[in-house]
Structure formats: C-alpha cells, structure tokens
mmCIF file of C-alpha atoms in Angstrom:
data_model
loop_
_atom_site.group_PDB
_atom_site.id
_atom_site.type_symbol
_atom_site.label_atom_id
_atom_site.label_comp_id
_atom_site.label_asym_id
_atom_site.label_seq_id
_atom_site.Cartn_x
_atom_site.Cartn_y
_atom_site.Cartn_z
ATOM 1 C CA MET A 1 319.619 -113.880 137.324
ATOM 2 C CA ALA A 2 317.978 -110.838 135.771
ATOM 3 C CA LEU A 3 314.908 -112.917 135.029
ATOM 4 C CA THR A 4 314.819 -114.095 138.652
ATOM 5 C CA PHE A 5 315.062 -110.509 139.955
ATOM 6 C CA ALA A 6 312.290 -109.338 137.595
ATOM 7 C CA ALA A 7 310.031 -112.208 138.625
ATOM 8 C CA SER A 8 310.566 -111.500 142.331
ATOM 9 C CA SER A 9 309.904 -107.774 141.785
ATOM 10 C CA HIS A 10 306.707 -108.550 139.885
ATOM 11 C CA ALA A 11 305.578 -110.871 142.696
ATOM 12 C CA ALA A 12 306.287 -108.161 145.298
ATOM 13 C CA VAL A 13 304.247 -105.646 143.304
ATOM 14 C CA ARG A 14 301.374 -108.115 143.036
ATOM 15 C CA LYS A 15 301.488 -108.700 146.812
ATOM 16 C CA ALA A 16 301.539 -104.976 147.583
ATOM 17 C CA SER A 17 298.913 -103.998 145.033
ATOM 18 C CA PRO A 18 295.837 -104.999 147.122
ATOM 19 C CA LEU A 19 297.099 -102.834 149.989
ATOM 20 C CA GLY A 20 297.831 -99.987 147.617
ATOM 21 C CA ARG A 21 294.394 -100.247 146.046
ATOM 22 C CA ALA A 22 292.785 -100.178 149.495
ATOM 23 C CA VAL A 23 294.759 -97.066 150.428
ATOM 24 C CA ARG A 24 293.805 -95.373 147.181
ATOM 25 C CA ARG A 25 290.130 -96.237 147.691
ATOM 26 C CA SER A 26 290.280 -94.893 151.244
ATOM 27 C CA LEU A 27 291.949 -91.672 150.128
ATOM 28 C CA THR A 28 289.401 -91.261 147.342
ATOM 29 C CA GLY A 29 286.521 -91.771 149.764
ATOM 30 C CA TRP A 30 287.906 -89.247 152.227
ATOM 31 C CA ALA A 31 288.508 -86.788 149.389
ATOM 32 C CA PHE A 32 284.753 -86.810 148.768
ATOM 33 C CA ALA A 33 283.593 -87.114 152.391
ATOM 34 C CA GLY A 34 286.279 -84.931 153.982
ATOM 35 C CA PRO A 35 284.860 -81.488 153.136
ATOM 36 C CA ALA A 36 281.372 -82.497 154.278
ATOM 37 C CA THR A 37 282.806 -83.969 157.493
ATOM 38 C CA VAL A 38 284.706 -80.774 158.242
ATOM 39 C CA LEU A 39 281.568 -78.752 157.552
ATOM 40 C CA VAL A 40 279.401 -80.891 159.851
ATOM 41 C CA VAL A 41 281.964 -80.838 162.662
ATOM 42 C CA GLY A 42 282.535 -77.120 162.244
ATOM 43 C CA LEU A 43 278.833 -76.232 162.244
ATOM 44 C CA SER A 44 277.582 -78.681 164.897
ATOM 45 C CA LEU A 45 280.193 -80.200 167.198
ATOM 46 C CA PHE A 46 282.353 -77.125 167.700
ATOM 47 C CA PRO A 47 279.411 -74.739 168.379
ATOM 48 C CA ALA A 48 277.941 -77.263 170.837
ATOM 49 C CA ILE A 49 281.181 -77.431 172.827
ATOM 50 C CA TRP A 50 281.594 -73.666 172.696
ATOM 51 C CA ALA A 51 277.993 -73.151 173.854
ATOM 52 C CA PHE A 52 278.710 -75.266 176.929
ATOM 53 C CA PHE A 53 281.526 -72.937 177.973
ATOM 54 C CA ILE A 54 279.302 -69.930 177.241
ATOM 55 C CA SER A 55 276.585 -71.412 179.468
ATOM 56 C CA ARG A 56 278.959 -71.129 182.432
ATOM 57 C CA ALA A 57 279.535 -67.409 181.903
ATOM 58 C CA ARG A 58 277.677 -64.101 181.833
ATOM 59 C CA TRP A 59 278.209 -62.757 178.321
ATOM 60 C CA ASN A 60 276.354 -60.352 176.048
ATOM 61 C CA GLY A 61 278.286 -61.209 172.904
ATOM 62 C CA ILE A 62 280.381 -58.020 172.928
ATOM 63 C CA SER A 63 282.200 -57.461 176.197
ATOM 64 C CA PRO A 64 284.419 -60.173 177.727
ATOM 65 C CA GLY A 65 282.504 -62.942 179.458
ATOM 66 C CA VAL A 66 282.472 -63.275 183.240
ATOM 67 C CA PRO A 67 282.679 -66.872 184.557
ATOM 68 C CA VAL A 68 279.751 -67.662 186.868
ATOM 69 C CA GLY A 69 280.074 -71.431 187.203
ATOM 70 C CA TRP A 70 276.763 -73.265 187.436
ATOM 71 C CA SER A 71 274.738 -70.268 188.586
ATOM 72 C CA ASN A 72 272.978 -69.939 185.221
ATOM 73 C CA TYR A 73 271.647 -73.462 185.590
ATOM 74 C CA GLN A 74 270.593 -72.826 189.184
ATOM 75 C CA ARG A 75 268.672 -69.695 188.170
ATOM 76 C CA LEU A 76 266.742 -71.639 185.536
ATOM 77 C CA ALA A 77 265.131 -73.770 188.246
ATOM 78 C CA THR A 78 263.484 -70.695 189.789
ATOM 79 C CA ASP A 79 262.940 -68.586 186.664
ATOM 80 C CA PRO A 80 259.132 -68.044 186.367
ATOM 81 C CA ASP A 81 259.358 -67.339 182.626
ATOM 82 C CA MET A 82 261.311 -70.545 182.070
ATOM 83 C CA LEU A 83 258.828 -72.561 184.114
ATOM 84 C CA ALA A 84 255.905 -71.057 182.180
ATOM 85 C CA ALA A 85 257.625 -71.843 178.857
ATOM 86 C CA ALA A 86 258.241 -75.409 180.069
ATOM 87 C CA ARG A 87 254.528 -75.807 180.908
ATOM 88 C CA HIS A 88 253.536 -74.558 177.462
ATOM 89 C CA THR A 89 256.032 -76.912 175.805
ATOM 90 C CA LEU A 90 254.780 -79.850 177.859
ATOM 91 C CA LEU A 91 251.142 -79.118 176.992
ATOM 92 C CA LEU A 92 252.010 -78.762 173.316
ATOM 93 C CA THR A 93 253.918 -82.063 173.357
ATOM 94 C CA VAL A 94 251.134 -83.933 175.164
ATOM 95 C CA LEU A 95 248.578 -82.688 172.637
ATOM 96 C CA PHE A 96 250.695 -82.957 169.511
ATOM 97 C CA VAL A 97 252.469 -86.320 169.777
ATOM 98 C CA PRO A 98 249.506 -88.681 170.405
ATOM 99 C CA SER A 99 247.289 -86.769 167.974
ATOM 100 C CA SER A 100 249.844 -86.932 165.159
ATOM 101 C CA ILE A 101 250.388 -90.665 165.714
ATOM 102 C CA ILE A 102 246.664 -91.495 165.828
ATOM 103 C CA LEU A 103 245.840 -89.347 162.796
ATOM 104 C CA GLY A 104 248.825 -90.808 160.941
ATOM 105 C CA ILE A 105 247.583 -94.363 161.518
ATOM 106 C CA VAL A 106 244.006 -93.515 160.537
ATOM 107 C CA VAL A 107 244.979 -91.664 157.360
ATOM 108 C CA ALA A 108 247.531 -94.327 156.420
ATOM 109 C CA ILE A 109 244.896 -97.062 156.702
ATOM 110 C CA ALA A 110 242.530 -94.987 154.557
ATOM 111 C CA LEU A 111 245.237 -94.457 151.917
ATOM 112 C CA ASN A 112 246.231 -98.123 151.932
ATOM 113 C CA GLN A 113 243.054 -99.045 150.042
ATOM 114 C CA ARG A 114 242.805 -99.732 146.322
ATOM 115 C CA ILE A 115 240.812 -96.751 145.137
ATOM 116 C CA ARG A 116 240.990 -94.413 142.179
ATOM 117 C CA LEU A 117 243.361 -91.434 142.304
ATOM 118 C CA ILE A 118 245.130 -92.900 145.336
ATOM 119 C CA GLY A 119 248.435 -91.337 144.234
ATOM 120 C CA PHE A 120 246.818 -87.911 144.124
ATOM 121 C CA TYR A 121 245.401 -88.319 147.645
ATOM 122 C CA ARG A 122 248.754 -89.444 149.033
ATOM 123 C CA THR A 123 250.455 -86.451 147.448
ATOM 124 C CA CYS A 124 247.889 -84.052 148.929
ATOM 125 C CA ILE A 125 248.507 -85.471 152.403
ATOM 126 C CA PHE A 126 252.287 -85.183 152.128
ATOM 127 C CA VAL A 127 252.506 -81.708 150.554
ATOM 128 C CA PRO A 128 251.934 -79.780 153.848
ATOM 129 C CA TYR A 129 254.931 -81.593 155.392
ATOM 130 C CA VAL A 130 257.363 -80.509 152.667
ATOM 131 C CA ALA A 131 255.997 -76.960 152.633
ATOM 132 C CA SER A 132 258.004 -74.304 154.427
ATOM 133 C CA ALA A 133 257.027 -73.867 158.070
ATOM 134 C CA ALA A 134 257.365 -70.115 157.654
ATOM 135 C CA ALA A 135 254.929 -70.167 154.725
ATOM 136 C CA THR A 136 252.586 -72.382 156.736
ATOM 137 C CA GLY A 137 252.651 -69.949 159.653
ATOM 138 C CA ILE A 138 251.977 -66.939 157.434
ATOM 139 C CA LEU A 139 249.084 -68.736 155.727
ATOM 140 C CA ALA A 140 247.663 -69.806 159.089
ATOM 141 C CA GLY A 141 247.815 -66.193 160.258
ATOM 142 C CA PHE A 142 245.429 -65.246 157.459
ATOM 143 C CA VAL A 143 243.157 -68.264 157.975
ATOM 144 C CA PHE A 144 242.759 -67.693 161.715
ATOM 145 C CA ASN A 145 242.627 -63.907 161.607
ATOM 146 C CA PRO A 146 239.742 -62.827 163.920
ATOM 147 C CA GLN A 147 238.568 -60.036 161.593
ATOM 148 C CA PHE A 148 238.701 -61.446 158.049
ATOM 149 C CA GLY A 149 239.987 -65.024 158.419
ATOM 150 C CA ALA A 150 238.424 -67.982 156.634
ATOM 151 C CA ALA A 151 237.977 -69.913 159.895
ATOM 152 C CA ASN A 152 235.656 -67.289 161.391
ATOM 153 C CA ASP A 153 233.827 -67.023 158.072
ATOM 154 C CA VAL A 154 233.009 -70.738 158.289
ATOM 155 C CA LEU A 155 231.878 -70.371 161.904
ATOM 156 C CA ARG A 156 229.683 -67.425 160.910
ATOM 157 C CA HIS A 157 227.903 -69.498 158.280
ATOM 158 C CA LEU A 158 227.363 -72.287 160.808
ATOM 159 C CA GLY A 159 225.851 -69.879 163.332
ATOM 160 C CA ILE A 160 228.730 -70.312 165.795
ATOM 161 C CA PRO A 161 230.141 -67.244 167.580
ATOM 162 C CA GLN A 162 233.398 -65.922 166.142
ATOM 163 C CA GLN A 163 236.625 -66.766 167.959
ATOM 164 C CA GLN A 164 239.852 -64.875 168.587
ATOM 165 C CA PHE A 165 242.044 -67.895 167.809
ATOM 166 C CA LEU A 166 245.702 -66.745 167.739
ATOM 167 C CA GLU A 167 244.846 -63.519 169.581
ATOM 168 C CA SER A 168 243.279 -65.307 172.552
ATOM 169 C CA PRO A 169 245.565 -66.336 175.441
ATOM 170 C CA THR A 170 243.358 -69.382 176.097
ATOM 171 C CA GLN A 171 243.069 -70.540 172.469
ATOM 172 C CA ALA A 172 246.358 -69.629 170.819
ATOM 173 C CA LEU A 173 248.379 -72.654 171.947
ATOM 174 C CA TYR A 174 245.674 -75.076 170.813
ATOM 175 C CA VAL A 175 245.515 -73.374 167.417
ATOM 176 C CA ILE A 176 249.317 -73.667 167.158
ATOM 177 C CA CYS A 177 248.984 -77.384 167.879
ATOM 178 C CA LEU A 178 246.311 -77.689 165.167
ATOM 179 C CA ILE A 179 248.529 -75.913 162.624
ATOM 180 C CA ALA A 180 251.486 -78.124 163.556
ATOM 181 C CA LEU A 181 249.327 -81.225 163.107
ATOM 182 C CA TRP A 182 248.302 -80.066 159.644
ATOM 183 C CA GLY A 183 251.953 -79.891 158.682
ATOM 184 C CA GLU A 184 253.211 -83.044 160.391
ATOM 185 C CA VAL A 185 250.459 -85.613 159.852
ATOM 186 C CA GLY A 186 251.779 -86.204 156.331
ATOM 187 C CA PHE A 187 255.095 -87.453 157.726
ATOM 188 C CA CYS A 188 253.412 -89.916 160.089
ATOM 189 C CA THR A 189 251.100 -91.052 157.298
ATOM 190 C CA VAL A 190 253.964 -91.889 154.943
ATOM 191 C CA ILE A 191 255.838 -93.790 157.667
ATOM 192 C CA TYR A 192 252.781 -95.812 158.668
ATOM 193 C CA LEU A 193 251.774 -96.392 155.058
ATOM 194 C CA ALA A 194 255.146 -97.977 154.351
ATOM 195 C CA ALA A 195 254.827 -100.088 157.506
ATOM 196 C CA LEU A 196 251.296 -101.242 156.574
ATOM 197 C CA GLN A 197 252.468 -102.376 153.158
ATOM 198 C CA ASP A 198 255.249 -104.366 154.850
ATOM 199 C CA ILE A 199 252.826 -106.456 156.950
ATOM 200 C CA PRO A 200 252.668 -110.029 155.547
ATOM 201 C CA ARG A 201 249.344 -110.588 153.800
ATOM 202 C CA GLU A 202 249.369 -114.191 154.986
ATOM 203 C CA LEU A 203 248.752 -113.094 158.578
ATOM 204 C CA VAL A 204 245.747 -110.977 157.646
ATOM 205 C CA GLU A 205 244.312 -113.641 155.344
ATOM 206 C CA ALA A 206 244.750 -116.375 157.957
ATOM 207 C CA ALA A 207 243.016 -114.295 160.616
ATOM 208 C CA THR A 208 240.166 -113.449 158.227
ATOM 209 C CA MET A 209 239.686 -117.102 157.323
ATOM 210 C CA ASP A 210 239.507 -117.925 161.044
ATOM 211 C CA GLY A 211 236.565 -115.525 161.358
ATOM 212 C CA ALA A 212 238.312 -112.521 162.839
ATOM 213 C CA SER A 213 236.546 -109.199 162.317
ATOM 214 C CA ARG A 214 238.295 -106.147 160.900
ATOM 215 C CA TRP A 215 238.644 -104.665 164.385
ATOM 216 C CA ARG A 216 240.231 -107.859 165.774
ATOM 217 C CA VAL A 217 242.614 -108.028 162.805
ATOM 218 C CA PHE A 218 243.586 -104.412 163.398
ATOM 219 C CA ARG A 219 243.988 -104.870 167.146
ATOM 220 C CA HIS A 220 245.837 -108.208 167.223
ATOM 221 C CA ILE A 221 247.815 -108.108 163.957
ATOM 222 C CA THR A 222 248.144 -104.608 162.551
ATOM 223 C CA LEU A 223 248.891 -102.734 165.775
ATOM 224 C CA PRO A 224 251.565 -105.190 167.018
ATOM 225 C CA GLU A 225 253.246 -105.047 163.604
ATOM 226 C CA LEU A 226 253.224 -101.243 163.739
ATOM 227 C CA ARG A 227 254.715 -101.036 167.237
ATOM 228 C CA PRO A 228 258.383 -100.519 166.204
ATOM 229 C CA VAL A 229 257.323 -97.803 163.759
ATOM 230 C CA THR A 230 255.247 -96.185 166.492
ATOM 231 C CA VAL A 231 258.303 -96.006 168.749
ATOM 232 C CA PHE A 232 260.296 -94.248 166.045
ATOM 233 C CA THR A 233 257.410 -91.883 165.278
ATOM 234 C CA ALA A 234 256.899 -91.081 168.964
ATOM 235 C CA VAL A 235 260.579 -90.160 169.374
ATOM 236 C CA TRP A 236 260.595 -88.081 166.188
ATOM 237 C CA GLN A 237 257.382 -86.228 166.971
ATOM 238 C CA THR A 238 258.442 -85.587 170.576
ATOM 239 C CA ILE A 239 261.636 -83.922 169.366
ATOM 240 C CA THR A 240 259.604 -81.956 166.808
ATOM 241 C CA ALA A 241 257.191 -80.682 169.465
ATOM 242 C CA VAL A 242 259.895 -79.818 171.995
ATOM 243 C CA GLN A 243 261.916 -77.901 169.380
ATOM 244 C CA LEU A 244 258.989 -76.117 167.703
ATOM 245 C CA PHE A 245 260.055 -72.572 166.902
ATOM 246 C CA ASP A 246 259.463 -71.374 163.329
ATOM 247 C CA LEU A 247 255.706 -71.833 163.474
ATOM 248 C CA ILE A 248 255.466 -69.787 166.673
ATOM 249 C CA TYR A 249 257.808 -67.137 165.292
ATOM 250 C CA THR A 250 255.677 -66.588 162.194
ATOM 251 C CA THR A 251 252.295 -66.610 163.961
ATOM 252 C CA THR A 252 252.261 -65.307 167.544
ATOM 253 C CA ARG A 253 255.888 -64.442 168.500
ATOM 254 C CA GLY A 254 255.174 -66.097 171.856
ATOM 255 C CA GLY A 255 252.013 -64.074 172.514
ATOM 256 C CA PRO A 256 249.449 -63.105 173.385
ATOM 257 C CA LEU A 257 250.629 -62.480 176.936
ATOM 258 C CA ASN A 258 253.373 -65.121 176.488
ATOM 259 C CA SER A 259 250.694 -67.834 176.239
ATOM 260 C CA THR A 260 252.509 -69.578 173.348
ATOM 261 C CA GLN A 261 256.062 -68.967 174.525
ATOM 262 C CA THR A 262 257.814 -72.328 174.394
ATOM 263 C CA VAL A 263 261.270 -73.170 175.711
ATOM 264 C CA VAL A 264 262.919 -72.784 172.305
ATOM 265 C CA TYR A 265 261.297 -69.401 171.724
ATOM 266 C CA TYR A 266 262.311 -68.312 175.222
ATOM 267 C CA ILE A 267 265.901 -69.303 174.415
ATOM 268 C CA TYR A 268 265.692 -67.204 171.256
ATOM 269 C CA GLU A 269 264.508 -64.197 173.258
ATOM 270 C CA LEU A 270 267.259 -64.629 175.832
ATOM 271 C CA ALA A 271 270.079 -64.980 173.313
ATOM 272 C CA PHE A 272 269.082 -62.699 170.451
ATOM 273 C CA GLN A 273 266.725 -60.109 171.911
ATOM 274 C CA THR A 274 268.113 -59.477 175.389
ATOM 275 C CA GLN A 275 271.721 -60.557 174.571
ATOM 276 C CA ARG A 276 271.913 -62.830 177.616
ATOM 277 C CA LEU A 277 273.890 -65.416 175.681
ATOM 278 C CA GLY A 278 275.254 -67.297 178.682
ATOM 279 C CA TYR A 279 271.842 -67.727 180.259
ATOM 280 C CA GLY A 280 270.326 -68.685 176.906
ATOM 281 C CA ALA A 281 273.039 -71.296 176.304
ATOM 282 C CA ALA A 282 272.328 -72.798 179.727
ATOM 283 C CA ALA A 283 268.626 -73.035 178.848
ATOM 284 C CA ALA A 284 269.527 -74.662 175.528
ATOM 285 C CA TYR A 285 271.667 -77.288 177.238
ATOM 286 C CA LEU A 286 268.898 -77.971 179.744
ATOM 287 C CA LEU A 287 266.476 -78.466 176.846
ATOM 288 C CA PHE A 288 268.959 -80.849 175.208
ATOM 289 C CA ALA A 289 269.225 -82.871 178.424
ATOM 290 C CA VAL A 290 265.427 -83.112 178.798
ATOM 291 C CA THR A 291 265.001 -84.135 175.152
ATOM 292 C CA LEU A 292 267.715 -86.774 175.507
ATOM 293 C CA MET A 293 266.081 -88.192 178.642
ATOM 294 C CA LEU A 294 262.679 -88.311 176.956
ATOM 295 C CA THR A 295 264.148 -90.135 173.977
ATOM 296 C CA ILE A 296 265.982 -92.643 176.176
ATOM 297 C CA GLY A 297 262.815 -93.158 178.241
ATOM 298 C CA ILE A 298 260.701 -93.915 175.166
ATOM 299 C CA ILE A 299 263.292 -96.333 173.772
ATOM 300 C CA TRP A 300 263.729 -98.049 177.161
ATOM 301 C CA TYR A 301 259.975 -98.480 177.570
ATOM 302 C CA SER A 302 259.625 -99.865 174.053
ATOM 303 C CA ARG A 303 262.392 -102.410 174.637
ATOM 304 C CA ARG A 304 260.711 -103.537 177.824
ATOM 305 C CA ARG A 305 257.598 -104.160 175.742
ATOM 306 C CA GLY A 306 259.644 -106.033 173.148
ATOM 307 C CA SER A 307 259.531 -103.406 170.393
ATOM 308 C CA GLU A 308 263.188 -102.778 169.601
ATOM 309 C CA VAL A 309 263.677 -100.314 166.778
ATOM 310 C CA PHE A 310 266.974 -98.594 167.679
#
C-alpha cells in the first residue's frame, strides 16, 4: 500500500512538473524583463497620457492648471508661428527624405563592389551617423561660419562669392538639410547595402546573359527588389525629418529670423522658454497625429503597389 501511494505521488509530481517548470521560466523571464518594462512604461506611456491631459489645460508648470477644453488645438490652426514652423518642417522633409534615399542607393551600389579597402570606405560612410548630433552641429557651425569657416575658404579659392550660410534667412534651412544628409546618408547606405547583398545573383546573371544592360538590370531587377526596403527607409527618414531638433538647437536656435524654426523646436520654445506647457503639449500631440498619418499613408501606398514590409 505504501509502495502504491509513493508511486502515485511520484506520478503526480511528474505530471505537475512541466507546469511548474513553465511557471518558473515565466517568473524568471519577468524577473529580468520586469524592471525594463516598468522603466519603459514609466518614461513613455505615462508621460504621453499625462501630456494629453495637459494639452487640454492652460498651465505654466507652477500654478494650478486651468481646463480650457480643445481651445489649445483650435488656436494652433490660426497660430502664424505654428504655420510658419509647419512650412519649414514640410520643406525640410521634402528636401531631406528623397535626397537621403537616392544618395543611400547610389553610395550603397558604389560600396557593393569588390575593391580594395572596401571595409574602410564603408566605415567612413557610417561614422557620421553614429556621431553625436550635437557634435555634428557644433562642427558644422565652424565649417559654415561666414567669417572663418572652411566652406567659404573653399569658395574663395574657386573664385565664388562668399556666402552667409547659417546666418542667411534664405540659405540656413538648406544648409541644415545638407548637414542632416551628411549625418543620415550612412544609415540609408547600410540598409540598402544589406538589401543589395540579399538580391539573388541568379536573377542578375540571367538578365545579363539575356543581353540586358546595367541600367536595365538596375531598373527592372534591383529597384523592384529594393522596394520594401525603400518603404521602411522612407518612413524612418520622414520621422527623422519631422522630429529634427538637436541639429537646429546646436546651429541656429531656430534663426535667423525664425527661418529654421521647425515644429519640434517651436514646441520646445513654447514648453521650456515661455512656460506655455498646455499649448506646447497640444502642438506635440498634433505633430504626433501628423506623423502617424504620414506613416500610415506611406505604408498604405506601398501595399497598394505590392511592397508590403510592415
């Protein structure tokens, strides 16, 4: 009888052990992931929800907030500074996104060749991307300085009149776009380089044997194969352009004459310089909504063209 009881107990333990092991594995996993999850929720989800309630109030961060409903959002539609910042952001995005994608494809094709020191060249292209944006902005301030900058020194030797660059209201935004391209082309290059190396060689060899030129191979084989990657890059670079802040902060501070003031920098001025936290939060949520719609639009268009990547 004792033997029968021991055998049944051992069988029950063996039946329960898989469940117990699963529970222990789950608890172990959450023990590692739990603190990071709490940190992410505490530093992202909770502030986002709190900012929404702030956006419906007039608050300077010190005195009690006054609920104003949706009036902050209504004022944004007629705010001339907000509209000007939106135009600057749109122009920057239109210039930056296609240029970064085209340059990324061109440089990736050049670096996909079998040449000497190819690893060194790839590293040189990617280094500006991993460099600090603040350091990039400070360095660009010296390069494009109208008095003693290297850019004007080159123009002087070429016999071209000197330019004001970051101190010119008509040139500053284009120079910002150029600096941003210098820092972001490396990212696009690495993404496209990985995609180029993933294209089956059989397709290229078959097209070449059929007499296709390099241009026709690129147009009818390479580009279609790169389409999903292009969708991802377009979404990423659009978000990067819309949210550009650190480069503007370290170079022009929105000047001269607010000619480089983007939406994100305008939000910074509202919230942290004029202490209009409610109005700034409303502008931030509007920017989030526009960015979300742009992302959904790009993905929807790509799926219509048969280039699903998300």
